[in-house]
Structures are given as C-alpha cells and as structure tokens.
mmCIF file of C-alpha atoms in Angstrom:
data_model
loop_
_atom_site.group_PDB
_atom_site.id
_atom_site.type_symbol
_atom_site.label_atom_id
_atom_site.label_comp_id
_atom_site.label_asym_id
_atom_site.label_seq_id
_atom_site.Cartn_x
_atom_site.Cartn_y
_atom_site.Cartn_z
ATOM 1 C CA MET A 1 -8.458 12.871 -25.383
ATOM 2 C CA VAL A 2 -7.646 10.213 -23.203
ATOM 3 C CA SER A 3 -10.769 8.373 -21.923
ATOM 4 C CA THR A 4 -12.825 8.653 -18.844
ATOM 5 C CA SER A 5 -11.807 5.033 -17.851
ATOM 6 C CA SER A 6 -8.161 5.670 -17.834
ATOM 7 C CA TYR A 7 -8.281 8.439 -15.194
ATOM 8 C CA LEU A 8 -10.807 6.537 -13.122
ATOM 9 C CA ALA A 9 -8.070 3.556 -13.432
ATOM 10 C CA LEU A 10 -5.345 6.064 -12.318
ATOM 11 C CA SER A 11 -7.881 7.206 -9.570
ATOM 12 C CA GLY A 12 -7.969 4.170 -8.135
ATOM 13 C CA ILE A 13 -4.657 2.973 -8.122
ATOM 14 C CA LEU A 14 -4.093 6.370 -6.429
ATOM 15 C CA PHE A 15 -6.638 5.696 -4.014
ATOM 16 C CA ALA A 16 -5.245 2.068 -3.385
ATOM 17 C CA LEU A 17 -1.865 3.851 -2.587
ATOM 18 C CA GLY A 18 -3.137 5.988 0.146
ATOM 19 C CA MET A 19 -5.090 2.782 1.788
ATOM 20 C CA ILE A 20 -2.319 1.125 2.109
ATOM 21 C CA GLY A 21 -0.216 4.155 4.016
ATOM 22 C CA VAL A 22 -2.918 4.334 6.156
ATOM 23 C CA LEU A 23 -2.965 0.963 7.199
ATOM 24 C CA THR A 24 1.272 0.607 7.586
ATOM 25 C CA ARG A 25 2.394 3.855 8.564
ATOM 26 C CA ARG A 26 2.828 4.363 12.027
ATOM 27 C CA THR A 27 3.174 7.788 12.671
ATOM 28 C CA ALA A 28 -0.526 10.030 13.081
ATOM 29 C CA ILE A 29 1.359 12.646 10.782
ATOM 30 C CA MET A 30 1.986 9.806 7.875
ATOM 31 C CA VAL A 31 -1.378 8.724 8.190
ATOM 32 C CA PHE A 32 -2.740 11.801 7.680
ATOM 33 C CA LEU A 33 -0.513 12.561 4.706
ATOM 34 C CA SER A 34 -1.798 9.165 3.346
ATOM 35 C CA VAL A 35 -5.699 10.168 4.081
ATOM 36 C CA GLU A 36 -4.583 13.536 1.836
ATOM 37 C CA LEU A 37 -3.819 10.938 -1.010
ATOM 38 C CA MET A 38 -6.914 8.866 -0.679
ATOM 39 C CA LEU A 39 -8.635 12.146 -0.711
ATOM 40 C CA ASN A 40 -7.043 13.518 -4.167
ATOM 41 C CA ALA A 41 -7.918 10.402 -5.640
ATOM 42 C CA ALA A 42 -11.457 10.923 -4.932
ATOM 43 C CA ASN A 43 -11.271 14.612 -6.438
ATOM 44 C CA LEU A 44 -9.312 13.398 -9.541
ATOM 45 C CA ALA A 45 -12.253 10.346 -9.964
ATOM 46 C CA LEU A 46 -15.000 13.664 -9.544
ATOM 47 C CA VAL A 47 -13.603 15.911 -12.310
ATOM 48 C CA ALA A 48 -13.474 12.981 -14.638
ATOM 49 C CA PHE A 49 -16.645 12.141 -14.287
ATOM 50 C CA ALA A 50 -17.659 15.697 -14.334
ATOM 51 C CA ARG A 51 -16.115 15.544 -17.587
ATOM 52 C CA SER A 52 -17.954 12.665 -18.978
ATOM 53 C CA TRP A 53 -21.327 13.816 -17.958
ATOM 54 C CA GLY A 54 -20.250 17.800 -19.129
ATOM 55 C CA ASP A 55 -21.957 18.974 -15.633
ATOM 56 C CA PRO A 56 -19.983 21.537 -13.723
ATOM 57 C CA THR A 57 -21.262 19.957 -10.643
ATOM 58 C CA GLY A 58 -18.642 17.599 -10.020
ATOM 59 C CA GLN A 59 -16.070 20.411 -10.175
ATOM 60 C CA THR A 60 -18.128 22.339 -7.733
ATOM 61 C CA ALA A 61 -17.912 19.121 -5.237
ATOM 62 C CA VAL A 62 -14.075 18.907 -5.546
ATOM 63 C CA PHE A 63 -14.194 22.459 -4.604
ATOM 64 C CA ILE A 64 -15.911 22.083 -1.823
ATOM 65 C CA VAL A 65 -13.678 18.621 -0.490
ATOM 66 C CA MET A 66 -10.691 20.735 -0.883
ATOM 67 C CA THR A 67 -12.109 23.375 1.595
ATOM 68 C CA LEU A 68 -13.167 20.377 3.426
ATOM 69 C CA ALA A 69 -9.859 18.634 3.221
ATOM 70 C CA ALA A 70 -8.359 21.910 4.462
ATOM 71 C CA ALA A 71 -10.254 22.134 7.960
ATOM 72 C CA GLU A 72 -9.906 18.678 8.921
ATOM 73 C CA VAL A 73 -6.043 19.505 8.196
ATOM 74 C CA ALA A 74 -5.900 22.058 10.482
ATOM 75 C CA ILE A 75 -7.978 20.807 13.033
ATOM 76 C CA GLY A 76 -6.447 17.177 12.551
ATOM 77 C CA LEU A 77 -2.589 18.475 13.378
ATOM 78 C CA ALA A 78 -4.030 21.227 15.991
ATOM 79 C CA ILE A 79 -4.952 17.303 17.723
ATOM 80 C CA ILE A 80 -1.478 16.156 16.800
ATOM 81 C CA VAL A 81 0.320 18.814 18.186
ATOM 82 C CA ALA A 82 -1.653 19.052 21.347
ATOM 83 C CA ILE A 83 -1.732 14.751 21.874
ATOM 84 C CA PHE A 84 2.829 15.475 21.372
ATOM 85 C CA ARG A 85 2.796 17.832 23.807
ATOM 86 C CA LYS A 86 0.843 15.767 26.450
ATOM 87 C CA ARG A 87 2.269 12.057 25.408
ATOM 88 C CA GLU A 88 5.541 12.970 23.539
ATOM 89 C CA THR A 89 4.759 10.767 21.098
ATOM 90 C CA THR A 90 2.633 10.476 17.874
ATOM 91 C CA ASN A 91 3.123 6.755 17.080
ATOM 92 C CA VAL A 92 -0.911 5.786 16.566
ATOM 93 C CA ASP A 93 0.159 1.936 18.601
ATOM 94 C CA ASP A 94 1.398 4.207 21.785
ATOM 95 C CA LEU A 95 -2.199 6.255 21.283
ATOM 96 C CA ALA A 96 -4.457 3.347 21.537
ATOM 97 C CA ALA A 97 -5.889 3.861 25.085
ATOM 98 C CA LEU A 98 -9.065 3.914 23.749
ATOM 99 C CA LYS A 99 -8.854 0.423 21.855
ATOM 100 C CA GLY A 100 -11.866 -1.849 23.492
ATOM 101 C CA MET B 1 -2.795 14.987 -24.567
ATOM 102 C CA THR B 2 -2.300 11.174 -24.270
ATOM 103 C CA LEU B 3 1.394 11.834 -23.262
ATOM 104 C CA ALA B 4 0.515 14.684 -20.803
ATOM 105 C CA PHE B 5 -1.417 12.089 -19.365
ATOM 106 C CA ILE B 6 0.759 9.163 -18.883
ATOM 107 C CA LEU B 7 3.643 11.441 -17.903
ATOM 108 C CA LEU B 8 1.508 13.469 -15.045
ATOM 109 C CA GLY B 9 -0.055 10.002 -14.093
ATOM 110 C CA ALA B 10 2.865 7.971 -13.468
ATOM 111 C CA LEU B 11 4.419 10.513 -11.868
ATOM 112 C CA ALA B 12 1.641 10.829 -9.629
ATOM 113 C CA ILE B 13 2.068 7.235 -8.985
ATOM 114 C CA VAL B 14 6.062 7.637 -8.055
ATOM 115 C CA GLY B 15 4.651 10.403 -6.321
ATOM 116 C CA GLY B 16 2.082 8.274 -4.082
ATOM 117 C CA ILE B 17 4.548 5.730 -3.426
ATOM 118 C CA ILE B 18 7.170 8.063 -2.215
ATOM 119 C CA THR B 19 4.818 9.700 -0.013
ATOM 120 C CA ILE B 20 3.978 6.095 1.967
ATOM 121 C CA ALA B 21 7.647 4.314 1.623
ATOM 122 C CA ALA B 22 9.420 6.947 2.576
ATOM 123 C CA LYS B 23 11.496 6.727 6.098
ATOM 124 C CA ASN B 24 11.781 10.605 6.733
ATOM 125 C CA ALA B 25 8.128 12.079 6.941
ATOM 126 C CA VAL B 26 9.693 15.377 4.902
ATOM 127 C CA HIS B 27 10.473 13.271 1.791
ATOM 128 C CA ALA B 28 7.193 11.718 2.403
ATOM 129 C CA ALA B 29 5.418 15.385 2.396
ATOM 130 C CA LEU B 30 7.190 16.591 -0.687
ATOM 131 C CA GLY B 31 6.749 13.291 -2.285
ATOM 132 C CA LEU B 32 2.613 13.987 -1.729
ATOM 133 C CA VAL B 33 3.327 17.415 -3.166
ATOM 134 C CA GLY B 34 4.566 16.351 -6.400
ATOM 135 C CA THR B 35 1.350 13.922 -6.245
ATOM 136 C CA LEU B 36 -0.552 16.995 -5.665
ATOM 137 C CA LEU B 37 0.849 19.256 -8.444
ATOM 138 C CA CYS B 38 0.697 15.985 -11.109
ATOM 139 C CA VAL B 39 -3.276 15.926 -10.045
ATOM 140 C CA ALA B 40 -3.680 19.772 -10.549
ATOM 141 C CA GLY B 41 -1.743 19.250 -14.448
ATOM 142 C CA LEU B 42 -4.300 16.108 -14.807
ATOM 143 C CA PHE B 43 -7.398 18.777 -13.473
ATOM 144 C CA ALA B 44 -5.806 21.259 -16.506
ATOM 145 C CA THR B 45 -5.947 18.230 -18.796
ATOM 146 C CA LEU B 46 -9.779 17.478 -17.786
ATOM 147 C CA ASN B 47 -11.343 21.155 -18.637
ATOM 148 C CA ALA B 48 -10.875 22.390 -15.006
ATOM 149 C CA SER B 49 -8.556 24.654 -14.855
ATOM 150 C CA PHE B 50 -10.033 26.574 -11.815
ATOM 151 C CA LEU B 51 -9.605 23.809 -9.768
ATOM 152 C CA ALA B 52 -5.754 23.070 -11.164
ATOM 153 C CA ALA B 53 -4.977 26.618 -9.807
ATOM 154 C CA THR B 54 -6.869 26.006 -6.717
ATOM 155 C CA GLN B 55 -5.271 22.467 -6.301
ATOM 156 C CA VAL B 56 -1.678 24.733 -6.422
ATOM 157 C CA ILE B 57 -2.302 26.966 -4.425
ATOM 158 C CA VAL B 58 -4.598 25.829 -2.000
ATOM 159 C CA TYR B 59 -3.284 22.143 -1.833
ATOM 160 C CA ALA B 60 0.372 22.151 -2.750
ATOM 161 C CA GLY B 61 0.952 25.246 -1.272
ATOM 162 C CA ALA B 62 -0.644 26.207 2.180
ATOM 163 C CA VAL B 63 -2.359 22.562 3.029
ATOM 164 C CA MET B 64 1.626 20.604 2.773
ATOM 165 C CA VAL B 65 3.149 24.134 4.096
ATOM 166 C CA LEU B 66 0.955 23.397 7.521
ATOM 167 C CA PHE B 67 1.802 19.645 7.261
ATOM 168 C CA LEU B 68 5.730 20.642 6.720
ATOM 169 C CA PHE B 69 5.788 23.273 9.705
ATOM 170 C CA VAL B 70 3.912 20.609 12.094
ATOM 171 C CA ILE B 71 6.320 18.020 10.803
ATOM 172 C CA MET B 72 9.618 20.241 11.806
ATOM 173 C CA LEU B 73 7.593 21.697 15.001
ATOM 174 C CA LEU B 74 7.411 18.170 16.149
ATOM 175 C CA ASN B 75 10.474 16.968 15.449
ATOM 176 C CA ALA B 76 8.672 13.769 13.750
ATOM 177 C CA ASN B 77 11.087 13.157 10.740
ATOM 178 C CA GLN B 78 12.364 10.463 12.044
ATOM 179 C CA PRO B 79 10.850 7.085 11.249
ATOM 180 C CA VAL B 80 9.641 5.231 14.008
ATOM 181 C CA THR B 81 10.754 2.057 14.472
ATOM 182 C CA GLY B 82 10.094 -0.894 16.916
ATOM 183 C CA HIS B 83 8.102 -4.249 17.425
ATOM 184 C CA ASP B 84 5.042 -4.276 14.614
ATOM 185 C CA PRO B 85 1.813 -4.664 17.084
ATOM 186 C CA VAL B 86 -0.154 -6.524 14.176
ATOM 187 C CA PRO B 87 1.883 -9.386 12.505
ATOM 188 C CA PHE B 88 2.341 -9.192 8.768
ATOM 189 C CA VAL B 89 0.273 -5.465 8.329
ATOM 190 C CA ARG B 90 2.743 -4.715 5.659
ATOM 191 C CA GLU B 91 2.056 -7.833 3.852
ATOM 192 C CA LEU B 92 -1.396 -7.527 4.293
ATOM 193 C CA ALA B 93 -1.831 -4.269 3.730
ATOM 194 C CA GLY B 94 0.217 -4.862 0.233
ATOM 195 C CA ILE B 95 -1.934 -7.875 -0.956
ATOM 196 C CA GLY B 96 -5.217 -5.782 0.413
ATOM 197 C CA GLY B 97 -4.133 -2.695 -1.686
ATOM 198 C CA THR B 98 -2.908 -4.722 -4.696
ATOM 199 C CA LEU B 99 -6.247 -6.476 -4.566
ATOM 200 C CA LEU B 100 -8.214 -3.309 -4.072
ATOM 201 C CA ALA B 101 -6.186 -1.445 -6.952
ATOM 202 C CA GLY B 102 -7.141 -4.146 -9.370
ATOM 203 C CA ALA B 103 -10.341 -4.588 -8.665
ATOM 204 C CA PHE B 104 -10.667 -0.576 -9.545
ATOM 205 C CA VAL B 105 -8.722 -0.995 -12.538
ATOM 206 C CA VAL B 106 -11.541 -3.228 -14.129
ATOM 207 C CA LEU B 107 -14.263 -1.737 -12.507
ATOM 208 C CA ALA B 108 -13.114 1.751 -14.063
ATOM 209 C CA PHE B 109 -12.631 0.194 -17.709
ATOM 210 C CA THR B 110 -16.470 -1.089 -17.513
ATOM 211 C CA TYR B 111 -17.291 2.501 -17.350
ATOM 212 C CA GLU B 112 -18.940 4.214 -20.480
ATOM 213 C CA ASP B 113 -19.303 8.058 -21.138
ATOM 214 C CA PRO B 114 -22.841 8.770 -20.973
ATOM 215 C CA ARG B 115 -22.323 11.095 -24.659
ATOM 216 C CA PRO B 116 -19.488 11.687 -26.619
ATOM 217 C CA LEU B 117 -16.722 12.753 -24.765
ATOM 218 C CA ALA B 118 -15.870 15.716 -27.104
ATOM 219 C CA GLU B 119 -19.140 17.102 -26.742
ATOM 220 C CA SER B 120 -19.385 17.346 -23.122
ATOM 221 C CA ALA B 121 -15.850 18.191 -22.887
ATOM 222 C CA ALA B 122 -17.225 21.328 -24.496
ATOM 223 C CA ALA B 123 -20.153 22.207 -22.311
ATOM 224 C CA LEU B 124 -17.696 22.663 -19.423
ATOM 225 C CA ARG B 125 -16.214 25.789 -21.046
ATOM 226 C CA GLY B 126 -12.863 24.616 -19.634
ATOM 227 C CA GLY B 127 -13.690 24.549 -16.041
ATOM 228 C CA ASP B 128 -13.276 28.354 -15.844
ATOM 229 C CA ALA B 129 -13.982 30.606 -12.895
ATOM 230 C CA MET B 130 -17.008 31.691 -14.071
ATOM 231 C CA ILE B 131 -18.846 28.358 -14.288
ATOM 232 C CA MET B 132 -17.799 27.316 -11.656
ATOM 233 C CA GLY B 133 -18.948 30.335 -9.488
ATOM 234 C CA GLU B 134 -22.324 30.075 -11.134
ATOM 235 C CA THR B 135 -23.005 26.670 -10.014
ATOM 236 C CA LEU B 136 -21.025 27.430 -6.379
ATOM 237 C CA LEU B 137 -23.856 30.433 -6.024
ATOM 238 C CA THR B 138 -27.046 28.766 -7.645
ATOM 239 C CA ARG B 139 -27.360 24.815 -6.548
ATOM 240 C CA PHE B 140 -24.574 24.580 -3.944
ATOM 241 C CA LEU B 141 -25.406 27.786 -2.063
ATOM 242 C CA LEU B 142 -26.320 26.026 1.007
ATOM 243 C CA PRO B 143 -23.138 24.090 0.892
ATOM 244 C CA PHE B 144 -21.280 26.881 0.245
ATOM 245 C CA GLU B 145 -22.406 29.023 3.566
ATOM 246 C CA ALA B 146 -21.902 25.856 5.117
ATOM 247 C CA VAL B 147 -18.556 25.359 4.036
ATOM 248 C CA SER B 148 -17.678 28.682 4.934
ATOM 249 C CA ILE B 149 -19.128 28.149 9.033
ATOM 250 C CA LEU B 150 -17.083 25.219 8.940
ATOM 251 C CA LEU B 151 -14.048 27.502 8.087
ATOM 252 C CA LEU B 152 -14.372 29.342 11.263
ATOM 253 C CA VAL B 153 -15.067 26.771 13.501
ATOM 254 C CA ALA B 154 -11.897 24.971 12.521
ATOM 255 C CA ILE B 155 -9.885 28.105 13.191
ATOM 256 C CA VAL B 156 -11.393 28.312 16.015
ATOM 257 C CA GLY B 157 -10.977 25.301 17.227
ATOM 258 C CA ALA B 158 -7.442 24.796 16.162
ATOM 259 C CA VAL B 159 -6.678 28.104 17.933
ATOM 260 C CA ALA B 160 -8.547 26.314 21.277
ATOM 261 C CA LEU B 161 -6.458 23.418 20.511
ATOM 262 C CA VAL B 162 -3.353 24.391 20.848
ATOM 263 C CA GLN B 163 -3.769 26.937 23.617
ATOM 264 C CA ARG B 164 -0.916 25.929 26.409
ATOM 265 C CA PRO B 165 -3.195 25.019 29.476
ATOM 266 C CA GLU B 166 -3.227 27.176 32.199
ATOM 267 C CA ALA B 167 -0.737 26.865 35.006
ATOM 268 C CA GLN B 168 -2.471 24.406 37.632
ATOM 269 C CA PRO B 169 -2.409 25.887 41.394
ATOM 270 C CA ASP B 170 -0.078 22.663 42.705
ATOM 271 C CA GLY B 171 2.703 24.122 44.084
ATOM 272 C CA VAL B 172 5.231 22.784 41.468
ATOM 273 C CA PRO B 173 7.427 25.494 40.200
ATOM 274 C CA ASP B 174 7.026 26.293 36.475
ATOM 275 C CA GLU B 175 9.704 25.822 34.218
ATOM 276 C CA LEU B 176 10.238 29.357 32.853
ATOM 277 C CA GLU B 177 9.893 30.770 36.630
ATOM 278 C CA GLN B 178 12.999 29.326 37.717
ATOM 279 C CA PRO B 179 16.232 31.524 37.630
ATOM 280 C CA ILE B 180 18.438 31.624 33.984
ATOM 281 C CA GLY B 181 21.520 29.878 35.527
ATOM 282 C CA ALA B 182 19.396 27.065 37.562
ATOM 283 C CA ALA B 183 20.033 23.463 35.988
ATOM 284 C CA ARG B 184 16.882 22.860 33.746
ATOM 285 C CA PRO B 185 15.356 19.646 33.908
ATOM 286 C CA GLU B 186 16.342 17.744 30.493
ATOM 287 C CA ARG B 187 12.489 17.351 30.195
ATOM 288 C CA ALA B 188 9.694 19.270 31.980
ATOM 289 C CA PRO B 189 8.096 16.832 34.248
ATOM 290 C CA THR B 190 4.745 17.387 33.652
ATOM 291 C CA PRO B 191 2.977 17.213 37.003
ATOM 292 C CA ARG B 192 -0.399 16.370 35.513
ATOM 293 C CA THR B 193 -0.169 13.514 33.784
ATOM 294 C CA GLY B 194 2.915 12.689 32.977
ATOM 295 C CA ALA B 195 3.566 10.266 30.001
ATOM 296 C CA GLN B 196 3.632 6.921 31.353
ATOM 297 C CA PRO B 197 6.626 5.059 32.118
ATOM 298 C CA ALA B 198 6.108 1.902 29.664
ATOM 299 C CA LEU B 199 5.415 4.201 26.958
ATOM 300 C CA GLN B 200 8.559 6.460 27.517
ATOM 301 C CA ALA B 201 10.696 3.167 27.964
ATOM 302 C CA GLY B 202 9.038 2.225 24.462
ATOM 303 C CA ARG B 203 10.259 5.295 22.839
ATOM 304 C CA GLU B 204 13.595 5.116 23.641
ATOM 305 C CA SER B 205 14.308 1.686 22.394
ATOM 306 C CA GLU B 206 12.672 2.601 19.164
ATOM 307 C CA VAL B 207 14.971 5.983 18.972
ATOM 308 C CA SER B 208 17.871 3.918 19.838
ATOM 309 C CA ALA B 209 17.104 0.782 17.359
#
C-alpha cells in the first residue's frame, strides 16, 4: 500500500505545475486549464487524507469541489466568450484595463 | 499497487507539463485530459471508486468537452506570442514553482498517518456510492443543497452572459440585414465600443510573429 506521503508529494508537484501555468500563460483559456490542474492536485490531496483518516468526509469534499469547478468553468468560459466578442482577444495582457 | 502509483503519477506529471508548455491550446487541453484520467486512476487506488468514475465522467468528459468547444469556437488554438510585459516571468515562475514543489514534497514526507493505513482504508468500504451518499445526505446536506442552487445560478448566468446584445437604435445597419450580394466588411465594425486601435495593432503583430 503506497504511503499517504507519496500521494501528497505528487499532489504538491501537480499544484506547482498548475501555478507555473497560471503565471506564464498569456491566454485566458490556458490560465483556466492551469487552474483546473491546481484544483485536481488539491482533490488528490483530499482523497489521500480521506484514506489516511478512514473518513469519507474528504471524498465528499472532493465531490463538492468537482461541482464547484464545473460551475466555475461554465461561468468562466461564458465570460471569456463575452470578452472575446467585445475585445476580439483573450490575451490577459490586453485585458488589463482594471489594473491599478 | 506501487507500480500503478508510479505509472499513473509519472503520466499525470507528463500530462501536466504538456498542459502548461504546449503551444497549441488543443494539445494543452488533451494533456490535461490525460492528467485527469491518471488522477481518476489514482482515486481508484485510494479506495475512492465512486470519485474515480465521477472524475472520468464529469471532469475528463463534460468539463473538457466544454473547454475544447470554447477553444475551437474562439479559434484560440494559436499560440499568443509577442512582447513579454513582465521581464523574466518564465524564469521567475519556474524558480518559484520548483521551490513550491520542493517545499510540498518535504512537507508531504513529514506527514504521518494517524492510524494504520490498512485499517483506515477498510473503514472507507472502497469509497462506493453508498458511503458517499450517506455522508452527502447527512453531514453535508446543507452544502449539497447549496451546490444545487449554485449549479442552477451557473446555468442561468452562462446563458445570460453569452446572449447577443440587442441591436442598438444607432442608425448603423446591422451586418445581417445587408443584401446577400453586397460586399460585407471583413470585420463587423462594433459601433458601441470597438476594439482599441492599439490593441488591434498589437494583435496583428502577434499573429504575424
């Protein structure tokens, strides 16, 4: 049986990969894909903890996170489509109108 | 068991690297699909069979189809190149990510299970739908109902967001109202706001780069 630490380490690596993606990619859709990667890394850690404690609470939390992610993707992609119609770009550097 | 973990974990990391490094957005999305499938397999090795099935159906299926649909709808599969607004952003992000991953790995190996792993895993009864449903409809009843309302709001919000704006009474003829044979402008002029010239110039240079 693989130790919980190994799963947590894998989860941390995936999370860091997602963070690099969020920081370096320039297209809003790619930023979104990286955010999904980070969410999945967090889900993996939650399931690993659920097995470690023998408690299905962690798995239920993952279920709810999945639902939230689905809602977030639906709204986020709708926003991206709306922005693309108005500005003809999804480059986040060109969409920095609100920067302070 | 160990072999499955190593194989799935390595494939998940490879998929993650493809996701963040691929130039073409479609390739990146397919890399993420690979990662999600590998994570589903890892869920199965973690006594969470119901979640593994949900991950494949909801994430690798529905959510990624939505992503691919939008990538192709917006024709966004071409890479965005051009001037980097922040100097050394890739290098800084790479160093920061490596440090973060290292810190996570070190932290992970300081974790100790509160009780023997085999005993805990047996208490989960394989993570089937029954034990999930029991928790979801007793301890998590309020979040469960809140999530259902959230999904409804998300559906309504998405429909409202992508609605076409109503025609403004500004005297400019609508593109679709022109006769079929008339020469249509290459891009519909947007009378209300219009993309700023600087943005358009920047985009053209990016496309040609």
